[in-house]
Amino acid sequence: MPFELAPLPYPADALEAAIDKTTMEIHHGRHHKAYVDNLNAALAGHDNLLALPIEKLLGNLSQVPETIRQKVINNGGGHANHTFFWNIMGPAGGEPSGNLAAAIQSTFGGLDGLKAKIKEAALARFGSGWAWLIADGGKLEIVSTANQDTPLMTGKKPILGVDVWEHAYYLRYQNKRADYVDAWWKVANWKAIEAHFAH
Ligand code: MN
């Protein structure tokens, strides 16, 4: 059973407050699709690996033959990261609540503190990658990964992630990654982000 590209959970223009429709169409329909296609091609003939949930595949890379491991990291990571990314965004906006809001308060001194740390990680990432809020044994931390590496590879649980590849923002923001990261919070789907923290 090959991996599949799910449709976006909202119309491509739903995130216009931060991300334009064309970027969403290209990002999902071409970039994410290519990760899925390339992952399936890399795993052709490995039916046991194709049957795994993507998190299980990336969470135990020693089960992947060395000859295809980097392709699985790049494209499997691309598939997992983008699937996660689409689902933690939405048009509603707002602010965190409940246990996550309390954890953000105690760890970062509030939402502005979290935003500042994510921005720092996003801007410090040279080239392509991601800035993440993760939970490590229930404790919130900020990390950044290169390329399509994912916290799942080191057993960490992503709570929130911002794609800082140029393909994520170049049409509207050109080289201004900081402006994109500032705007990104307008489309954070806090209900979905809180669900990642709760489970
Ligand atoms: Mn991307």
mmCIF file of C-alpha atoms and ligand atoms in Angstrom:
data_model
loop_
_atom_site.group_PDB
_atom_site.id
_atom_site.type_symbol
_atom_site.label_atom_id
_atom_site.label_comp_id
_atom_site.label_asym_id
_atom_site.label_seq_id
_atom_site.Cartn_x
_atom_site.Cartn_y
_atom_site.Cartn_z
ATOM 1 C CA MET A 1 0.000 0.000 0.000
ATOM 2 C CA PRO A 2 1.814 3.154 -1.146
ATOM 3 C CA PHE A 3 1.852 6.387 0.798
ATOM 4 C CA GLU A 4 -0.747 8.881 -0.403
ATOM 5 C CA LEU A 5 -1.069 12.649 -0.677
ATOM 6 C CA ALA A 6 -4.154 13.726 1.279
ATOM 7 C CA PRO A 7 -6.010 16.818 0.070
ATOM 8 C CA LEU A 8 -5.447 20.044 1.977
ATOM 9 C CA PRO A 9 -7.872 20.259 4.937
ATOM 10 C CA TYR A 10 -9.081 23.693 3.706
ATOM 11 C CA PRO A 11 -9.228 25.577 0.393
ATOM 12 C CA ALA A 12 -5.833 26.727 -0.946
ATOM 13 C CA ASP A 13 -6.806 30.363 -0.371
ATOM 14 C CA ALA A 14 -7.877 29.825 3.255
ATOM 15 C CA LEU A 15 -4.542 30.972 4.683
ATOM 16 C CA GLU A 16 -4.274 34.224 2.713
ATOM 17 C CA ALA A 17 -3.790 36.110 5.988
ATOM 18 C CA ALA A 18 -0.246 34.736 5.939
ATOM 19 C CA ILE A 19 0.301 32.469 2.910
ATOM 20 C CA ASP A 20 -0.946 33.115 -0.609
ATOM 21 C CA LYS A 21 -3.040 30.666 -2.614
ATOM 22 C CA THR A 22 -0.434 30.034 -5.321
ATOM 23 C CA THR A 23 2.215 29.164 -2.766
ATOM 24 C CA MET A 24 -0.196 26.729 -1.107
ATOM 25 C CA GLU A 25 -1.081 25.097 -4.449
ATOM 26 C CA ILE A 26 2.543 24.644 -5.496
ATOM 27 C CA HIS A 27 3.714 23.673 -2.023
ATOM 28 C CA HIS A 28 1.072 20.969 -1.586
ATOM 29 C CA GLY A 29 0.404 19.886 -5.155
ATOM 30 C CA ARG A 30 4.009 19.787 -6.382
ATOM 31 C CA HIS A 31 6.506 19.803 -3.491
ATOM 32 C CA HIS A 32 4.587 17.563 -1.104
ATOM 33 C CA LYS A 33 3.426 15.349 -3.975
ATOM 34 C CA ALA A 34 7.041 14.866 -5.077
ATOM 35 C CA TYR A 35 8.028 13.734 -1.568
ATOM 36 C CA VAL A 36 5.238 11.150 -1.606
ATOM 37 C CA ASP A 37 6.081 9.916 -5.106
ATOM 38 C CA ASN A 38 9.804 9.717 -4.355
ATOM 39 C CA LEU A 39 9.192 7.934 -1.054
ATOM 40 C CA ASN A 40 7.063 5.308 -2.791
ATOM 41 C CA ALA A 41 9.692 4.888 -5.512
ATOM 42 C CA ALA A 42 12.473 4.466 -2.929
ATOM 43 C CA LEU A 43 10.454 1.828 -1.057
ATOM 44 C CA ALA A 44 9.320 -0.131 -4.134
ATOM 45 C CA GLY A 45 9.554 -3.831 -3.303
ATOM 46 C CA HIS A 46 9.802 -3.195 0.451
ATOM 47 C CA ASP A 47 6.196 -4.040 1.233
ATOM 48 C CA ASN A 48 6.838 -4.348 4.978
ATOM 49 C CA LEU A 49 8.108 -0.745 5.095
ATOM 50 C CA LEU A 50 5.356 0.578 2.821
ATOM 51 C CA ALA A 51 2.813 -0.846 5.266
ATOM 52 C CA LEU A 52 4.100 1.195 8.224
ATOM 53 C CA PRO A 53 2.594 4.465 9.440
ATOM 54 C CA ILE A 54 5.026 7.209 8.435
ATOM 55 C CA GLU A 55 5.855 7.986 12.091
ATOM 56 C CA LYS A 56 6.876 4.358 12.673
ATOM 57 C CA LEU A 57 8.993 4.312 9.522
ATOM 58 C CA LEU A 58 10.898 7.450 10.539
ATOM 59 C CA GLY A 59 11.038 6.554 14.207
ATOM 60 C CA ASN A 60 13.146 3.448 13.540
ATOM 61 C CA LEU A 61 15.406 4.066 10.576
ATOM 62 C CA SER A 62 17.639 1.090 11.353
ATOM 63 C CA GLN A 63 14.925 -1.064 9.764
ATOM 64 C CA VAL A 64 15.472 0.759 6.443
ATOM 65 C CA PRO A 65 18.277 -0.625 4.236
ATOM 66 C CA GLU A 66 21.281 1.721 4.188
ATOM 67 C CA THR A 67 21.195 1.991 0.399
ATOM 68 C CA ILE A 68 17.817 3.791 0.523
ATOM 69 C CA ARG A 69 17.940 5.297 4.018
ATOM 70 C CA GLN A 70 18.814 8.871 3.031
ATOM 71 C CA LYS A 71 16.069 8.868 0.368
ATOM 72 C CA VAL A 72 13.607 7.718 3.018
ATOM 73 C CA ILE A 73 14.777 10.444 5.411
ATOM 74 C CA ASN A 74 14.478 13.155 2.755
ATOM 75 C CA ASN A 75 11.188 12.089 1.221
ATOM 76 C CA GLY A 76 9.562 10.331 4.162
ATOM 77 C CA GLY A 77 10.507 13.294 6.319
ATOM 78 C CA GLY A 78 9.090 15.589 3.649
ATOM 79 C CA HIS A 79 5.838 13.640 3.645
ATOM 80 C CA ALA A 80 5.512 13.537 7.445
ATOM 81 C CA ASN A 81 6.528 17.157 7.975
ATOM 82 C CA HIS A 82 4.130 18.546 5.367
ATOM 83 C CA THR A 83 1.203 16.386 6.461
ATOM 84 C CA PHE A 84 1.797 17.712 9.988
ATOM 85 C CA PHE A 85 2.214 21.305 8.738
ATOM 86 C CA TRP A 86 -1.073 21.460 6.784
ATOM 87 C CA ASN A 87 -2.955 20.225 9.811
ATOM 88 C CA ILE A 88 -1.581 22.698 12.326
ATOM 89 C CA MET A 89 -2.690 25.611 10.146
ATOM 90 C CA GLY A 90 -6.137 27.031 9.504
ATOM 91 C CA PRO A 91 -7.951 30.283 8.911
ATOM 92 C CA ALA A 92 -9.248 30.767 12.455
ATOM 93 C CA GLY A 93 -6.264 32.354 14.212
ATOM 94 C CA GLY A 94 -6.524 32.905 17.949
ATOM 95 C CA GLU A 95 -4.345 31.929 20.870
ATOM 96 C CA PRO A 96 -3.485 28.742 22.768
ATOM 97 C CA SER A 97 -5.596 27.675 25.743
ATOM 98 C CA GLY A 98 -5.697 25.000 28.423
ATOM 99 C CA ASN A 99 -2.667 22.874 29.333
ATOM 100 C CA LEU A 100 -0.636 24.045 26.363
ATOM 101 C CA ALA A 101 -1.156 27.711 27.239
ATOM 102 C CA ALA A 102 -0.037 26.932 30.810
ATOM 103 C CA ALA A 103 3.069 25.069 29.570
ATOM 104 C CA ILE A 104 3.933 27.935 27.197
ATOM 105 C CA GLN A 105 3.543 30.355 30.080
ATOM 106 C CA SER A 106 5.826 28.422 32.417
ATOM 107 C CA THR A 107 8.444 27.557 29.762
ATOM 108 C CA PHE A 108 8.608 30.754 27.687
ATOM 109 C CA GLY A 109 6.895 33.337 29.858
ATOM 110 C CA GLY A 110 3.943 33.482 27.464
ATOM 111 C CA LEU A 111 3.042 33.344 23.785
ATOM 112 C CA ASP A 112 5.325 36.241 22.836
ATOM 113 C CA GLY A 113 8.240 34.352 24.373
ATOM 114 C CA LEU A 114 7.403 31.258 22.327
ATOM 115 C CA LYS A 115 7.123 33.350 19.148
ATOM 116 C CA ALA A 116 10.509 34.943 19.798
ATOM 117 C CA LYS A 117 12.198 31.550 20.310
ATOM 118 C CA ILE A 118 10.614 30.048 17.180
ATOM 119 C CA LYS A 119 11.719 33.078 15.187
ATOM 120 C CA GLU A 120 15.258 32.777 16.525
ATOM 121 C CA ALA A 121 15.388 29.099 15.502
ATOM 122 C CA ALA A 122 13.861 29.865 12.087
ATOM 123 C CA LEU A 123 16.343 32.629 11.312
ATOM 124 C CA ALA A 124 19.329 30.675 12.625
ATOM 125 C CA ARG A 125 18.587 27.789 10.247
ATOM 126 C CA PHE A 126 20.989 28.362 7.342
ATOM 127 C CA GLY A 127 19.449 27.139 4.101
ATOM 128 C CA SER A 128 16.404 24.900 4.217
ATOM 129 C CA GLY A 129 14.728 23.342 7.224
ATOM 130 C CA TRP A 130 12.181 23.695 9.981
ATOM 131 C CA ALA A 131 11.694 25.401 13.336
ATOM 132 C CA TRP A 132 9.835 23.237 15.849
ATOM 133 C CA LEU A 133 8.140 23.294 19.197
ATOM 134 C CA ILE A 134 8.551 19.763 20.530
ATOM 135 C CA ALA A 135 7.668 17.861 23.671
ATOM 136 C CA ASP A 136 10.395 15.706 25.146
ATOM 137 C CA GLY A 137 8.894 13.729 27.988
ATOM 138 C CA GLY A 138 6.187 16.374 28.344
ATOM 139 C CA LYS A 139 8.710 19.233 28.517
ATOM 140 C CA LEU A 140 8.470 21.916 25.815
ATOM 141 C CA GLU A 141 11.591 22.714 23.780
ATOM 142 C CA ILE A 142 12.483 24.604 20.621
ATOM 143 C CA VAL A 143 14.608 22.865 18.017
ATOM 144 C CA SER A 144 15.461 23.355 14.383
ATOM 145 C CA THR A 145 16.126 20.654 11.812
ATOM 146 C CA ALA A 146 17.891 20.815 8.443
ATOM 147 C CA ASN A 147 16.282 19.818 5.155
ATOM 148 C CA GLN A 148 13.386 17.401 5.829
ATOM 149 C CA ASP A 149 14.841 15.899 8.990
ATOM 150 C CA THR A 150 12.071 15.494 11.558
ATOM 151 C CA PRO A 151 12.006 15.345 15.376
ATOM 152 C CA LEU A 152 10.373 11.925 14.912
ATOM 153 C CA MET A 153 13.802 10.573 13.922
ATOM 154 C CA THR A 154 15.087 11.205 17.438
ATOM 155 C CA GLY A 155 11.943 10.099 19.234
ATOM 156 C CA LYS A 156 10.722 13.651 19.890
ATOM 157 C CA LYS A 157 7.108 14.663 19.509
ATOM 158 C CA PRO A 158 6.395 17.676 17.298
ATOM 159 C CA ILE A 159 3.760 20.053 18.677
ATOM 160 C CA LEU A 160 4.167 22.886 16.170
ATOM 161 C CA GLY A 161 6.481 23.355 13.168
ATOM 162 C CA VAL A 162 7.194 26.157 10.720
ATOM 163 C CA ASP A 163 8.522 25.265 7.276
ATOM 164 C CA VAL A 164 11.343 27.700 6.502
ATOM 165 C CA TRP A 165 12.291 26.369 3.066
ATOM 166 C CA GLU A 166 12.123 29.225 0.551
ATOM 167 C CA HIS A 167 9.379 27.331 -1.321
ATOM 168 C CA ALA A 168 7.151 27.998 1.701
ATOM 169 C CA TYR A 169 7.292 31.785 1.461
ATOM 170 C CA TYR A 170 9.245 33.153 -1.493
ATOM 171 C CA LEU A 171 6.379 34.358 -3.726
ATOM 172 C CA ARG A 172 4.987 36.778 -1.142
ATOM 173 C CA TYR A 173 7.975 37.414 1.127
ATOM 174 C CA GLN A 174 10.982 36.879 -1.182
ATOM 175 C CA ASN A 175 14.084 36.787 1.044
ATOM 176 C CA LYS A 176 12.261 38.161 4.116
ATOM 177 C CA ARG A 177 11.990 34.982 6.163
ATOM 178 C CA ALA A 178 11.445 36.977 9.363
ATOM 179 C CA ASP A 179 8.306 38.643 7.948
ATOM 180 C CA TYR A 180 6.916 35.255 6.934
ATOM 181 C CA VAL A 181 7.557 33.788 10.388
ATOM 182 C CA ASP A 182 5.909 36.804 12.044
ATOM 183 C CA ALA A 183 2.838 36.441 9.807
ATOM 184 C CA TRP A 184 2.674 32.656 10.196
ATOM 185 C CA TRP A 185 1.036 32.907 13.649
ATOM 186 C CA LYS A 186 -2.112 34.353 12.035
ATOM 187 C CA VAL A 187 -2.803 30.900 10.583
ATOM 188 C CA ALA A 188 -1.746 28.743 13.534
ATOM 189 C CA ASN A 189 -4.562 26.282 14.285
ATOM 190 C CA TRP A 190 -4.326 26.200 18.078
ATOM 191 C CA LYS A 191 -6.938 23.494 18.511
ATOM 192 C CA ALA A 192 -4.846 21.126 16.363
ATOM 193 C CA ILE A 193 -1.601 22.188 18.049
ATOM 194 C CA GLU A 194 -3.126 21.630 21.493
ATOM 195 C CA ALA A 195 -4.239 18.149 20.394
ATOM 196 C CA HIS A 196 -0.603 17.236 19.578
ATOM 197 C CA PHE A 197 0.401 18.353 23.059
ATOM 198 C CA ALA A 198 -2.410 16.438 24.736
ATOM 199 C CA HIS A 199 -1.722 13.055 23.085
HETATM 200 MN MN MN B 1 7.823 22.666 2.368
#
